[in-house]
PDB file of C-alpha atoms in Angstrom:
ATOM      1  CA  MET A  25     -76.516 -25.539  22.314  1.00 46.00           C
ATOM      2  CA  PRO A  26     -78.509 -22.666  24.611  1.00 52.00           C
ATOM      3  CA  ILE A  27     -78.030 -23.377  27.994  1.00 53.00           C
ATOM      4  CA  ARG A  28     -80.851 -22.247  30.372  1.00 59.00           C
ATOM      5  CA  THR A  29     -79.314 -21.434  33.437  1.00 57.00           C
ATOM      6  CA  MET A  30     -80.342 -18.842  36.726  1.00 58.00           C
ATOM      7  CA  SER A  31     -79.478 -15.350  34.789  1.00 60.00           C
ATOM      8  CA  ASP A  32     -76.518 -14.939  37.913  1.00 64.00           C
ATOM      9  CA  LEU A  33     -75.193 -17.937  38.356  1.00 61.00           C
ATOM     10  CA  PRO A  34     -71.495 -16.860  38.528  1.00 66.00           C
ATOM     11  CA  ALA A  35     -70.691 -19.382  35.459  1.00 55.00           C
ATOM     12  CA  LYS A  36     -72.514 -17.695  33.099  1.00 54.00           C
ATOM     13  CA  ALA A  37     -70.351 -14.507  32.486  1.00 62.00           C
ATOM     14  CA  ILE A  38     -67.572 -17.238  32.250  1.00 61.00           C
ATOM     15  CA  LEU A  39     -69.748 -19.033  29.456  1.00 53.00           C
ATOM     16  CA  GLU A  40     -70.406 -16.251  27.763  1.00 57.00           C
ATOM     17  CA  LYS A  41     -66.548 -15.102  27.322  1.00 60.00           C
ATOM     18  CA  GLU A  42     -65.995 -17.745  25.797  1.00 58.00           C
ATOM     19  CA  ASN A  43     -68.625 -17.489  23.567  1.00 50.00           C
ATOM     20  CA  ILE A  44     -70.727 -20.388  24.953  1.00 50.00           C
ATOM     21  CA  PHE A  45     -74.763 -19.107  24.383  1.00 49.00           C
ATOM     22  CA  VAL A  46     -75.773 -19.447  27.704  1.00 52.00           C
ATOM     23  CA  MET A  47     -80.121 -18.512  28.341  1.00 50.00           C
ATOM     24  CA  ASP A  48     -81.319 -17.212  31.203  1.00 50.00           C
ATOM     25  CA  GLU A  49     -84.609 -17.926  32.386  1.00 50.00           C
ATOM     26  CA  ASN A  50     -86.538 -15.072  30.935  1.00 50.00           C
ATOM     27  CA  ARG A  51     -85.400 -15.362  27.552  1.00 48.00           C
ATOM     28  CA  ALA A  52     -85.862 -18.912  27.663  1.00 46.00           C
ATOM     29  CA  MET A  53     -89.792 -18.375  28.904  1.00 48.00           C
ATOM     30  CA  HIS A  54     -90.634 -16.587  25.594  1.00 43.00           C
ATOM     31  CA  GLN A  55     -89.078 -19.521  23.498  1.00 47.00           C
ATOM     32  CA  ASP A  56     -91.831 -22.319  22.403  1.00 48.00           C
ATOM     33  CA  ILE A  57     -89.596 -25.303  22.608  1.00 58.00           C
ATOM     34  CA  ARG A  58     -89.231 -28.172  24.980  1.00 71.00           C
ATOM     35  CA  PRO A  59     -85.665 -28.139  26.571  1.00 84.00           C
ATOM     36  CA  LEU A  60     -84.508 -31.436  28.106  1.00 92.00           C
ATOM     37  CA  SER A  61     -84.011 -31.192  32.120  1.00 94.00           C
ATOM     38  CA  ILE A  62     -81.127 -32.004  33.471  1.00 96.00           C
ATOM     39  CA  LEU A  63     -80.168 -32.497  36.956  1.00 97.00           C
ATOM     40  CA  ILE A  64     -76.428 -31.738  38.797  1.00 97.00           C
ATOM     41  CA  VAL A  65     -76.238 -33.926  41.566  1.00 98.00           C
ATOM     42  CA  ASN A  66     -72.959 -31.691  42.716  1.00 96.00           C
ATOM     43  CA  LEU A  67     -70.738 -33.552  44.780  1.00 96.00           C
ATOM     44  CA  MET A  68     -67.434 -31.592  44.334  1.00 93.00           C
ATOM     45  CA  PRO A  69     -66.064 -29.724  46.764  1.00 89.00           C
ATOM     46  CA  LEU A  70     -65.403 -26.310  44.653  1.00 89.00           C
ATOM     47  CA  LYS A  71     -68.721 -26.419  43.083  1.00 90.00           C
ATOM     48  CA  GLU A  72     -68.498 -23.571  41.147  1.00 89.00           C
ATOM     49  CA  ASP A  73     -65.598 -24.755  39.386  1.00 91.00           C
ATOM     50  CA  THR A  74     -67.711 -28.194  38.263  1.00 93.00           C
ATOM     51  CA  GLU A  75     -70.562 -25.896  37.434  1.00 93.00           C
ATOM     52  CA  LEU A  76     -68.472 -24.082  34.350  1.00 90.00           C
ATOM     53  CA  HIS A  77     -66.829 -27.855  33.733  1.00 94.00           C
ATOM     54  CA  ILE A  78     -69.960 -29.583  33.078  1.00 94.00           C
ATOM     55  CA  LEU A  79     -71.700 -26.649  31.650  1.00 91.00           C
ATOM     56  CA  ARG A  80     -68.993 -26.463  29.466  1.00 90.00           C
ATOM     57  CA  MET A  81     -69.389 -29.952  28.230  1.00 92.00           C
ATOM     58  CA  LEU A  82     -72.859 -29.776  27.680  1.00 91.00           C
ATOM     59  CA  SER A  83     -72.969 -26.694  25.477  1.00 83.00           C
ATOM     60  CA  ASN A  84     -72.021 -28.551  21.782  1.00 77.00           C
ATOM     61  CA  THR A  85     -75.231 -29.533  20.383  1.00 76.00           C
ATOM     62  CA  PRO A  86     -78.154 -27.948  19.259  1.00 76.00           C
ATOM     63  CA  LEU A  87     -80.336 -29.178  21.629  1.00 81.00           C
ATOM     64  CA  GLN A  88     -81.839 -26.353  24.548  1.00 85.00           C
ATOM     65  CA  VAL A  89     -80.851 -27.833  27.911  1.00 89.00           C
ATOM     66  CA  ASP A  90     -82.343 -26.515  31.509  1.00 91.00           C
ATOM     67  CA  VAL A  91     -80.642 -27.168  34.350  1.00 92.00           C
ATOM     68  CA  SER A  92     -80.791 -27.683  37.865  1.00 94.00           C
ATOM     69  CA  PHE A  93     -78.737 -28.398  40.708  1.00 95.00           C
ATOM     70  CA  ILE A  94     -78.830 -30.234  43.944  1.00 95.00           C
ATOM     71  CA  ALA A  95     -76.556 -30.739  46.939  1.00 93.00           C
ATOM     72  CA  MET A  96     -76.848 -32.935  49.459  1.00 95.00           C
ATOM     73  CA  LYS A  97     -78.795 -31.551  53.153  1.00 93.00           C
ATOM     74  CA  THR A  98     -76.860 -34.053  55.245  1.00 91.00           C
ATOM     75  CA  HIS A  99     -73.570 -32.752  54.361  1.00 84.00           C
ATOM     76  CA  THR A 100     -72.182 -29.649  54.790  1.00 80.00           C
ATOM     77  CA  PRO A 101     -69.697 -28.117  52.359  1.00 76.00           C
ATOM     78  CA  ALA A 102     -66.445 -26.367  53.606  1.00 71.00           C
ATOM     79  CA  ASN A 103     -65.020 -25.062  50.322  1.00 69.00           C
ATOM     80  CA  THR A 104     -68.528 -23.518  48.929  1.00 75.00           C
ATOM     81  CA  SER A 105     -70.727 -20.058  50.201  1.00 74.00           C
ATOM     82  CA  LYS A 106     -73.898 -21.016  51.971  1.00 80.00           C
ATOM     83  CA  SER A 107     -75.248 -18.318  50.132  1.00 81.00           C
ATOM     84  CA  HIS A 108     -74.276 -19.682  46.668  1.00 82.00           C
ATOM     85  CA  LEU A 109     -75.675 -23.049  47.694  1.00 77.00           C
ATOM     86  CA  ASN A 110     -78.948 -21.018  48.909  1.00 80.00           C
ATOM     87  CA  LYS A 111     -79.403 -19.175  45.836  1.00 85.00           C
ATOM     88  CA  PHE A 112     -78.775 -21.851  42.755  1.00 88.00           C
ATOM     89  CA  TYR A 113     -79.479 -25.506  44.872  1.00 92.00           C
ATOM     90  CA  GLN A 114     -82.334 -27.424  46.083  1.00 95.00           C
ATOM     91  CA  THR A 115     -82.232 -30.961  48.096  1.00 96.00           C
ATOM     92  CA  ILE A 116     -84.013 -33.729  46.767  1.00 97.00           C
ATOM     93  CA  ASP A 117     -86.865 -33.150  48.569  1.00 96.00           C
ATOM     94  CA  GLU A 118     -87.646 -30.056  46.369  1.00 96.00           C
ATOM     95  CA  VAL A 119     -87.451 -32.172  42.928  1.00 96.00           C
ATOM     96  CA  GLU A 120     -88.626 -35.369  44.151  1.00 95.00           C
ATOM     97  CA  ASN A 121     -91.764 -34.699  42.761  1.00 95.00           C
ATOM     98  CA  GLU A 122     -90.289 -33.722  39.288  1.00 95.00           C
ATOM     99  CA  PHE A 123     -89.195 -35.282  36.227  1.00 94.00           C
ATOM    100  CA  PHE A 124     -85.754 -35.054  34.152  1.00 96.00           C
ATOM    101  CA  ASP A 125     -84.404 -35.929  31.412  1.00 96.00           C
ATOM    102  CA  GLY A 126     -81.190 -36.304  32.286  1.00 97.00           C
ATOM    103  CA  MET A 127     -79.138 -36.296  35.249  1.00 98.00           C
ATOM    104  CA  ILE A 128     -75.045 -36.149  36.446  1.00 98.00           C
ATOM    105  CA  ILE A 129     -73.802 -37.336  40.053  1.00 98.00           C
ATOM    106  CA  THR A 130     -70.417 -36.026  39.674  1.00 97.00           C
ATOM    107  CA  GLY A 131     -66.928 -37.171  41.629  1.00 96.00           C
ATOM    108  CA  ALA A 132     -66.789 -36.838  45.516  1.00 96.00           C
ATOM    109  CA  PRO A 133     -63.280 -36.729  47.471  1.00 94.00           C
ATOM    110  CA  VAL A 134     -64.416 -39.228  49.730  1.00 96.00           C
ATOM    111  CA  GLU A 135     -63.354 -42.742  47.907  1.00 94.00           C
ATOM    112  CA  LYS A 136     -60.884 -44.029  50.706  1.00 95.00           C
ATOM    113  CA  LEU A 137     -63.614 -43.994  52.927  1.00 97.00           C
ATOM    114  CA  GLU A 138     -65.996 -47.084  52.923  1.00 97.00           C
ATOM    115  CA  TYR A 139     -69.593 -46.161  51.035  1.00 98.00           C
ATOM    116  CA  GLU A 140     -71.373 -46.749  54.080  1.00 97.00           C
ATOM    117  CA  GLU A 141     -69.131 -44.433  56.384  1.00 97.00           C
ATOM    118  CA  VAL A 142     -70.007 -40.796  54.413  1.00 97.00           C
ATOM    119  CA  ASP A 143     -72.001 -39.067  56.087  1.00 95.00           C
ATOM    120  CA  TYR A 144     -74.546 -38.590  52.805  1.00 97.00           C
ATOM    121  CA  TRP A 145     -74.708 -42.359  51.869  1.00 98.00           C
ATOM    122  CA  GLN A 146     -78.172 -42.814  52.447  1.00 98.00           C
ATOM    123  CA  GLU A 147     -79.043 -39.627  50.920  1.00 98.00           C
ATOM    124  CA  ILE A 148     -77.395 -40.605  47.727  1.00 98.00           C
ATOM    125  CA  CYS A 149     -78.738 -43.947  47.724  1.00 98.00           C
ATOM    126  CA  HIS A 150     -82.093 -42.044  47.619  1.00 98.00           C
ATOM    127  CA  VAL A 151     -81.059 -40.065  45.221  1.00 98.00           C
ATOM    128  CA  MET A 152     -80.092 -43.214  43.042  1.00 98.00           C
ATOM    129  CA  GLU A 153     -83.252 -45.301  44.001  1.00 98.00           C
ATOM    130  CA  TRP A 154     -85.580 -41.944  42.772  1.00 97.00           C
ATOM    131  CA  SER A 155     -83.460 -42.022  39.625  1.00 97.00           C
ATOM    132  CA  LYS A 156     -84.763 -44.990  38.376  1.00 96.00           C
ATOM    133  CA  SER A 157     -88.235 -43.499  38.373  1.00 95.00           C
ATOM    134  CA  HIS A 158     -87.704 -40.314  37.729  1.00 96.00           C
ATOM    135  CA  VAL A 159     -84.588 -39.842  35.413  1.00 96.00           C
ATOM    136  CA  THR A 160     -84.411 -41.270  31.671  1.00 96.00           C
ATOM    137  CA  SER A 161     -80.349 -41.730  31.720  1.00 97.00           C
ATOM    138  CA  THR A 162     -77.907 -40.855  34.305  1.00 98.00           C
ATOM    139  CA  LEU A 163     -74.747 -40.019  34.332  1.00 98.00           C
ATOM    140  CA  HIS A 164     -72.113 -40.981  36.706  1.00 98.00           C
ATOM    141  CA  LEU A 165     -68.728 -39.444  37.142  1.00 98.00           C
ATOM    142  CA  CYS A 166     -65.702 -41.370  38.902  1.00 97.00           C
ATOM    143  CA  TRP A 167     -66.755 -41.549  42.826  1.00 98.00           C
ATOM    144  CA  GLY A 168     -70.395 -40.972  41.307  1.00 98.00           C
ATOM    145  CA  ALA A 169     -69.840 -43.860  38.906  1.00 98.00           C
ATOM    146  CA  GLN A 170     -68.114 -46.234  41.321  1.00 98.00           C
ATOM    147  CA  ALA A 171     -70.952 -45.698  43.959  1.00 98.00           C
ATOM    148  CA  ALA A 172     -73.428 -46.349  41.875  1.00 98.00           C
ATOM    149  CA  LEU A 173     -71.590 -49.819  40.500  1.00 98.00           C
ATOM    150  CA  TYR A 174     -71.624 -50.629  44.476  1.00 98.00           C
ATOM    151  CA  TYR A 175     -75.905 -49.499  44.347  1.00 98.00           C
ATOM    152  CA  HIS A 176     -77.198 -50.795  41.522  1.00 98.00           C
ATOM    153  CA  TYR A 177     -74.974 -53.743  40.963  1.00 98.00           C
ATOM    154  CA  GLY A 178     -73.354 -54.842  44.015  1.00 98.00           C
ATOM    155  CA  ILE A 179     -69.426 -54.309  42.132  1.00 98.00           C
ATOM    156  CA  ASN A 180     -67.121 -52.571  45.400  1.00 97.00           C
ATOM    157  CA  LYS A 181     -64.307 -50.580  44.627  1.00 98.00           C
ATOM    158  CA  HIS A 182     -60.977 -51.379  46.140  1.00 97.00           C
ATOM    159  CA  MET A 183     -57.777 -49.198  46.736  1.00 97.00           C
ATOM    160  CA  LEU A 184     -55.175 -48.297  44.667  1.00 96.00           C
ATOM    161  CA  PRO A 185     -51.180 -48.478  45.903  1.00 95.00           C
ATOM    162  CA  ALA A 186     -50.610 -44.936  44.296  1.00 94.00           C
ATOM    163  CA  LYS A 187     -52.722 -42.350  42.829  1.00 96.00           C
ATOM    164  CA  VAL A 188     -53.987 -42.086  39.682  1.00 97.00           C
ATOM    165  CA  PHE A 189     -52.967 -38.973  38.566  1.00 98.00           C
ATOM    166  CA  GLY A 190     -52.454 -37.721  34.886  1.00 98.00           C
ATOM    167  CA  VAL A 191     -54.117 -38.174  31.280  1.00 98.00           C
ATOM    168  CA  PHE A 192     -54.274 -41.909  30.121  1.00 98.00           C
ATOM    169  CA  SER A 193     -54.711 -43.730  27.140  1.00 98.00           C
ATOM    170  CA  HIS A 194     -58.069 -45.106  26.391  1.00 98.00           C
ATOM    171  CA  LYS A 195     -59.243 -48.222  23.798  1.00 98.00           C
ATOM    172  CA  VAL A 196     -62.975 -47.721  22.661  1.00 98.00           C
ATOM    173  CA  MET A 197     -64.546 -50.707  22.696  1.00 95.00           C
ATOM    174  CA  HIS A 198     -68.092 -52.183  21.158  1.00 93.00           C
ATOM    175  CA  ARG A 199     -67.664 -48.842  18.563  1.00 90.00           C
ATOM    176  CA  ARG A 200     -71.520 -49.833  17.251  1.00 92.00           C
ATOM    177  CA  VAL A 201     -72.955 -48.593  20.567  1.00 96.00           C
ATOM    178  CA  PRO A 202     -74.168 -45.155  19.835  1.00 96.00           C
ATOM    179  CA  LEU A 203     -72.572 -43.643  23.302  1.00 98.00           C
ATOM    180  CA  VAL A 204     -69.111 -44.097  21.614  1.00 98.00           C
ATOM    181  CA  ARG A 205     -70.128 -43.122  17.897  1.00 96.00           C
ATOM    182  CA  GLY A 206     -67.217 -40.605  16.445  1.00 96.00           C
ATOM    183  CA  PHE A 207     -64.996 -41.853  18.599  1.00 97.00           C
ATOM    184  CA  ASP A 208     -61.452 -42.893  17.365  1.00 97.00           C
ATOM    185  CA  ASP A 209     -59.974 -46.285  18.875  1.00 97.00           C
ATOM    186  CA  TYR A 210     -57.729 -44.708  21.160  1.00 98.00           C
ATOM    187  CA  PHE A 211     -58.050 -41.693  23.319  1.00 98.00           C
ATOM    188  CA  MET A 212     -57.071 -39.705  26.344  1.00 98.00           C
ATOM    189  CA  ALA A 213     -58.994 -38.626  29.577  1.00 98.00           C
ATOM    190  CA  PRO A 214     -57.541 -37.442  32.942  1.00 98.00           C
ATOM    191  CA  HIS A 215     -57.862 -39.221  35.583  1.00 98.00           C
ATOM    192  CA  SER A 216     -57.361 -38.198  39.689  1.00 97.00           C
ATOM    193  CA  ARG A 217     -58.085 -41.306  42.015  1.00 96.00           C
ATOM    194  CA  HIS A 218     -56.854 -43.522  45.195  1.00 96.00           C
ATOM    195  CA  THR A 219     -59.819 -46.231  44.105  1.00 98.00           C
ATOM    196  CA  GLU A 220     -60.707 -48.595  41.341  1.00 97.00           C
ATOM    197  CA  VAL A 221     -63.531 -50.722  40.026  1.00 98.00           C
ATOM    198  CA  ASN A 222     -62.269 -53.939  38.935  1.00 97.00           C
ATOM    199  CA  SER A 223     -62.240 -54.459  34.907  1.00 97.00           C
ATOM    200  CA  ASP A 224     -63.066 -58.106  35.147  1.00 97.00           C
ATOM    201  CA  ASP A 225     -66.034 -57.738  37.720  1.00 98.00           C
ATOM    202  CA  ILE A 226     -67.435 -55.128  35.514  1.00 98.00           C
ATOM    203  CA  ARG A 227     -67.041 -57.677  32.454  1.00 96.00           C
ATOM    204  CA  ARG A 228     -68.314 -60.692  34.662  1.00 97.00           C
ATOM    205  CA  HIS A 229     -71.420 -58.782  35.569  1.00 97.00           C
ATOM    206  CA  PRO A 230     -74.440 -59.799  32.083  1.00 97.00           C
ATOM    207  CA  ASP A 231     -75.909 -56.158  32.723  1.00 97.00           C
ATOM    208  CA  LEU A 232     -72.829 -53.863  32.039  1.00 98.00           C
ATOM    209  CA  ILE A 233     -70.780 -53.712  28.461  1.00 98.00           C
ATOM    210  CA  THR A 234     -67.657 -51.389  28.715  1.00 98.00           C
ATOM    211  CA  LEU A 235     -66.997 -49.358  25.788  1.00 98.00           C
ATOM    212  CA  ALA A 236     -63.664 -47.762  27.086  1.00 98.00           C
ATOM    213  CA  GLU A 237     -60.665 -48.953  28.757  1.00 97.00           C
ATOM    214  CA  SER A 238     -57.044 -48.923  29.744  1.00 97.00           C
ATOM    215  CA  ASN A 239     -53.884 -51.127  30.293  1.00 95.00           C
ATOM    216  CA  GLU A 240     -52.464 -48.376  32.773  1.00 96.00           C
ATOM    217  CA  VAL A 241     -56.130 -47.240  35.067  1.00 97.00           C
ATOM    218  CA  GLY A 242     -58.379 -50.116  33.952  1.00 97.00           C
ATOM    219  CA  THR A 243     -61.994 -49.540  33.119  1.00 98.00           C
ATOM    220  CA  PHE A 244     -62.897 -45.734  32.223  1.00 98.00           C
ATOM    221  CA  LEU A 245     -66.224 -46.292  30.569  1.00 98.00           C
ATOM    222  CA  CYS A 246     -69.483 -48.557  30.522  1.00 98.00           C
ATOM    223  CA  MET A 247     -73.138 -48.842  30.651  1.00 98.00           C
ATOM    224  CA  ASN A 248     -75.908 -50.859  31.335  1.00 98.00           C
ATOM    225  CA  GLU A 249     -77.839 -52.267  28.340  1.00 94.00           C
ATOM    226  CA  ASP A 250     -80.298 -49.488  27.760  1.00 95.00           C
ATOM    227  CA  GLY A 251     -78.180 -46.723  28.907  1.00 97.00           C
ATOM    228  CA  SER A 252     -80.143 -45.468  31.743  1.00 97.00           C
ATOM    229  CA  GLN A 253     -77.001 -46.082  33.611  1.00 98.00           C
ATOM    230  CA  ILE A 254     -73.692 -44.814  32.409  1.00 98.00           C
ATOM    231  CA  PHE A 255     -70.588 -44.786  34.575  1.00 98.00           C
ATOM    232  CA  VAL A 256     -67.873 -42.762  34.015  1.00 98.00           C
ATOM    233  CA  MET A 257     -64.478 -43.530  35.853  1.00 97.00           C
ATOM    234  CA  GLY A 258     -62.915 -40.184  34.845  1.00 96.00           C
ATOM    235  CA  HIS A 259     -63.017 -36.688  34.907  1.00 97.00           C
ATOM    236  CA  PRO A 260     -63.790 -35.894  31.089  1.00 97.00           C
ATOM    237  CA  GLU A 261     -65.425 -32.782  32.129  1.00 96.00           C
ATOM    238  CA  TYR A 262     -61.861 -31.103  33.687  1.00 97.00           C
ATOM    239  CA  ASP A 263     -60.506 -27.903  32.144  1.00 95.00           C
ATOM    240  CA  ARG A 264     -56.516 -27.424  30.707  1.00 97.00           C
ATOM    241  CA  MET A 265     -55.814 -26.810  34.375  1.00 97.00           C
ATOM    242  CA  THR A 266     -57.898 -28.546  37.218  1.00 97.00           C
ATOM    243  CA  LEU A 267     -54.900 -31.264  37.580  1.00 98.00           C
ATOM    244  CA  ASP A 268     -52.177 -28.382  37.336  1.00 98.00           C
ATOM    245  CA  LYS A 269     -54.272 -26.760  40.435  1.00 97.00           C
ATOM    246  CA  GLU A 270     -54.838 -30.131  42.456  1.00 96.00           C
ATOM    247  CA  TYR A 271     -51.009 -31.208  42.085  1.00 98.00           C
ATOM    248  CA  LYS A 272     -49.644 -27.755  43.315  1.00 97.00           C
ATOM    249  CA  ARG A 273     -52.634 -27.595  45.897  1.00 95.00           C
ATOM    250  CA  ASP A 274     -51.560 -30.794  47.372  1.00 95.00           C
ATOM    251  CA  LEU A 275     -47.260 -29.776  46.883  1.00 96.00           C
ATOM    252  CA  GLU A 276     -48.054 -26.730  49.101  1.00 95.00           C
ATOM    253  CA  LYS A 277     -49.811 -28.910  51.505  1.00 94.00           C
ATOM    254  CA  GLY A 278     -46.558 -30.879  51.948  1.00 94.00           C
ATOM    255  CA  MET A 279     -48.397 -34.296  50.595  1.00 92.00           C
ATOM    256  CA  ASP A 280     -46.700 -36.884  48.974  1.00 89.00           C
ATOM    257  CA  ILE A 281     -48.164 -36.326  45.378  1.00 93.00           C
ATOM    258  CA  ALA A 282     -46.886 -37.820  41.941  1.00 95.00           C
ATOM    259  CA  MET A 283     -46.647 -35.076  38.945  1.00 97.00           C
ATOM    260  CA  PRO A 284     -49.390 -35.899  36.725  1.00 98.00           C
ATOM    261  CA  VAL A 285     -48.295 -38.535  34.227  1.00 97.00           C
ATOM    262  CA  ASN A 286     -48.940 -37.246  30.104  1.00 98.00           C
ATOM    263  CA  TYR A 287     -50.025 -33.507  31.284  1.00 98.00           C
ATOM    264  CA  TYR A 288     -46.938 -31.012  31.482  1.00 98.00           C
ATOM    265  CA  PRO A 289     -44.580 -30.556  28.428  1.00 98.00           C
ATOM    266  CA  GLU A 290     -40.968 -32.459  29.639  1.00 97.00           C
ATOM    267  CA  ASN A 291     -42.990 -32.992  32.590  1.00 97.00           C
ATOM    268  CA  ASP A 292     -41.932 -29.435  33.361  1.00 98.00           C
ATOM    269  CA  PRO A 293     -44.893 -28.368  35.655  1.00 97.00           C
ATOM    270  CA  SER A 294     -43.543 -24.408  35.154  1.00 97.00           C
ATOM    271  CA  LYS A 295     -45.217 -24.803  31.241  1.00 98.00           C
ATOM    272  CA  ARG A 296     -48.979 -25.026  29.762  1.00 98.00           C
ATOM    273  CA  PRO A 297     -50.529 -28.210  30.122  1.00 98.00           C
ATOM    274  CA  ILE A 298     -51.310 -30.211  27.246  1.00 94.00           C
ATOM    275  CA  MET A 299     -54.955 -30.226  26.236  1.00 97.00           C
ATOM    276  CA  GLN A 300     -55.710 -33.661  24.824  1.00 97.00           C
ATOM    277  CA  TRP A 301     -58.789 -35.028  25.925  1.00 98.00           C
ATOM    278  CA  ARG A 302     -61.551 -31.754  25.203  1.00 96.00           C
ATOM    279  CA  GLY A 303     -62.855 -33.816  21.830  1.00 96.00           C
ATOM    280  CA  HIS A 304     -63.531 -36.824  22.820  1.00 97.00           C
ATOM    281  CA  ALA A 305     -64.994 -35.122  26.021  1.00 97.00           C
ATOM    282  CA  ASN A 306     -67.228 -33.406  23.893  1.00 95.00           C
ATOM    283  CA  THR A 307     -68.036 -36.028  21.751  1.00 96.00           C
ATOM    284  CA  LEU A 308     -69.289 -38.309  24.831  1.00 97.00           C
ATOM    285  CA  TYR A 309     -71.282 -35.552  26.544  1.00 96.00           C
ATOM    286  CA  THR A 310     -72.906 -34.971  23.128  1.00 95.00           C
ATOM    287  CA  ASN A 311     -73.454 -38.763  22.422  1.00 96.00           C
ATOM    288  CA  TRP A 312     -75.482 -38.840  26.080  1.00 97.00           C
ATOM    289  CA  LEU A 313     -77.473 -36.101  25.392  1.00 95.00           C
ATOM    290  CA  ASN A 314     -78.461 -36.857  21.316  1.00 93.00           C
ATOM    291  CA  TYR A 315     -79.070 -40.663  22.209  1.00 94.00           C
ATOM    292  CA  TYR A 316     -79.649 -41.750  25.654  1.00 96.00           C
ATOM    293  CA  VAL A 317     -81.537 -38.458  26.383  1.00 95.00           C
ATOM    294  CA  TYR A 318     -83.087 -36.579  23.663  1.00 90.00           C
ATOM    295  CA  GLN A 319     -83.437 -39.670  21.715  1.00 85.00           C
ATOM    296  CA  ALA A 320     -84.683 -42.200  24.596  1.00 79.00           C
ATOM    297  CA  THR A 321     -87.383 -39.552  26.119  1.00 68.00           C
ATOM    298  CA  PRO A 322     -90.966 -40.965  24.862  1.00 60.00           C
ATOM    299  CA  TYR A 323     -92.025 -38.861  21.644  1.00 48.00           C
ATOM    300  CA  ILE A 324     -95.239 -38.269  23.382  1.00 46.00           C
ATOM    301  CA  PHE A 325     -93.979 -36.245  26.112  1.00 44.00           C
ATOM    302  CA  LEU A 326     -92.732 -33.569  23.737  1.00 43.00           C
ATOM    303  CA  GLY A 327     -94.948 -30.139  23.779  1.00 43.00           C
ATOM    304  CA  LYS A 328     -97.293 -31.268  26.395  1.00 45.00           C
ATOM    305  CA  PRO A 329     -97.983 -28.863  29.179  1.00 44.00           C
ATOM    306  CA  GLU A 330     -95.968 -29.873  32.358  1.00 45.00           C
ATOM    307  CA  SER A 331     -98.790 -31.183  34.216  1.00 45.00           C
ATOM    308  CA  GLU A 332    -100.479 -33.549  31.378  1.00 43.00           C
ATOM    309  CA  LYS A 333     -96.392 -34.776  30.935  1.00 42.00           C
ATOM    310  CA  GLN A 334     -95.819 -35.358  34.844  1.00 45.00           C
ATOM    311  CA  GLU A 335     -99.411 -37.577  34.706  1.00 44.00           C
ATOM    312  CA  MET A 336     -98.622 -39.329  31.829  1.00 39.00           C
ATOM    313  CA  ARG A 337     -95.054 -40.524  33.252  1.00 40.00           C
TER     314      ARG A 337
END
């Protein structure tokens, strides 16, 4: 799938080396194709890494995707340059009058805080409320999923006795639901978190359906009835070395961190980690784009000039 993004976004050159077709703005303007407009709310500290991870996941269907990024104006990231943010990111205020086919809200390293203690909590609540009327389907990742379940459904998170860290097996539930179409009965996915949302709390809610869960780490994937809100408790977008970087970074800081499970061959951190989740991660994103973004967008929007499309919405 061609990904339409800014021509000088650093992730673009890396994706092109991987033979992923990335179309810049100038070329896209000359094609008579309506791209899907996807807004990425990037809350992760290493924003350029997350850009690459997510754009890679969005690259596996024949649909054209027009990607925009926003960051929180009420928070100053410590690990991303101000020039990068100014060049490639907007704020919610700048896109408030626009409409998007899909939105992704990433995880964030704030899970040990109560939601209301997060410095941008009011702003992310505003984004989530705004999404109800301006986004066809929103995909929430890790802390973003926990925060959205709390905001939309009042389901709180709980601290875990030890960090969930590694690659875990999950069982597919309700496989007729299109979001898990093409999944095997069991699949692997990475997790890196200190908190969880209790699986029983999710099951008890009448508006939510659990689509994949693990005996070891609980719910992985759930959604509301129409797929406008989708919640992923782990990090299927992570690349091969992400957990390795996290583990060795924390070791260097002298932190008490356990080795990620089911990750290194023979549990040897000197060996190249085993990639065992990419296929299902790609399928998850492809299904989301196809069934809950592309097919869910009203047909009457397609091919309409932007001015007419916004009037109709």
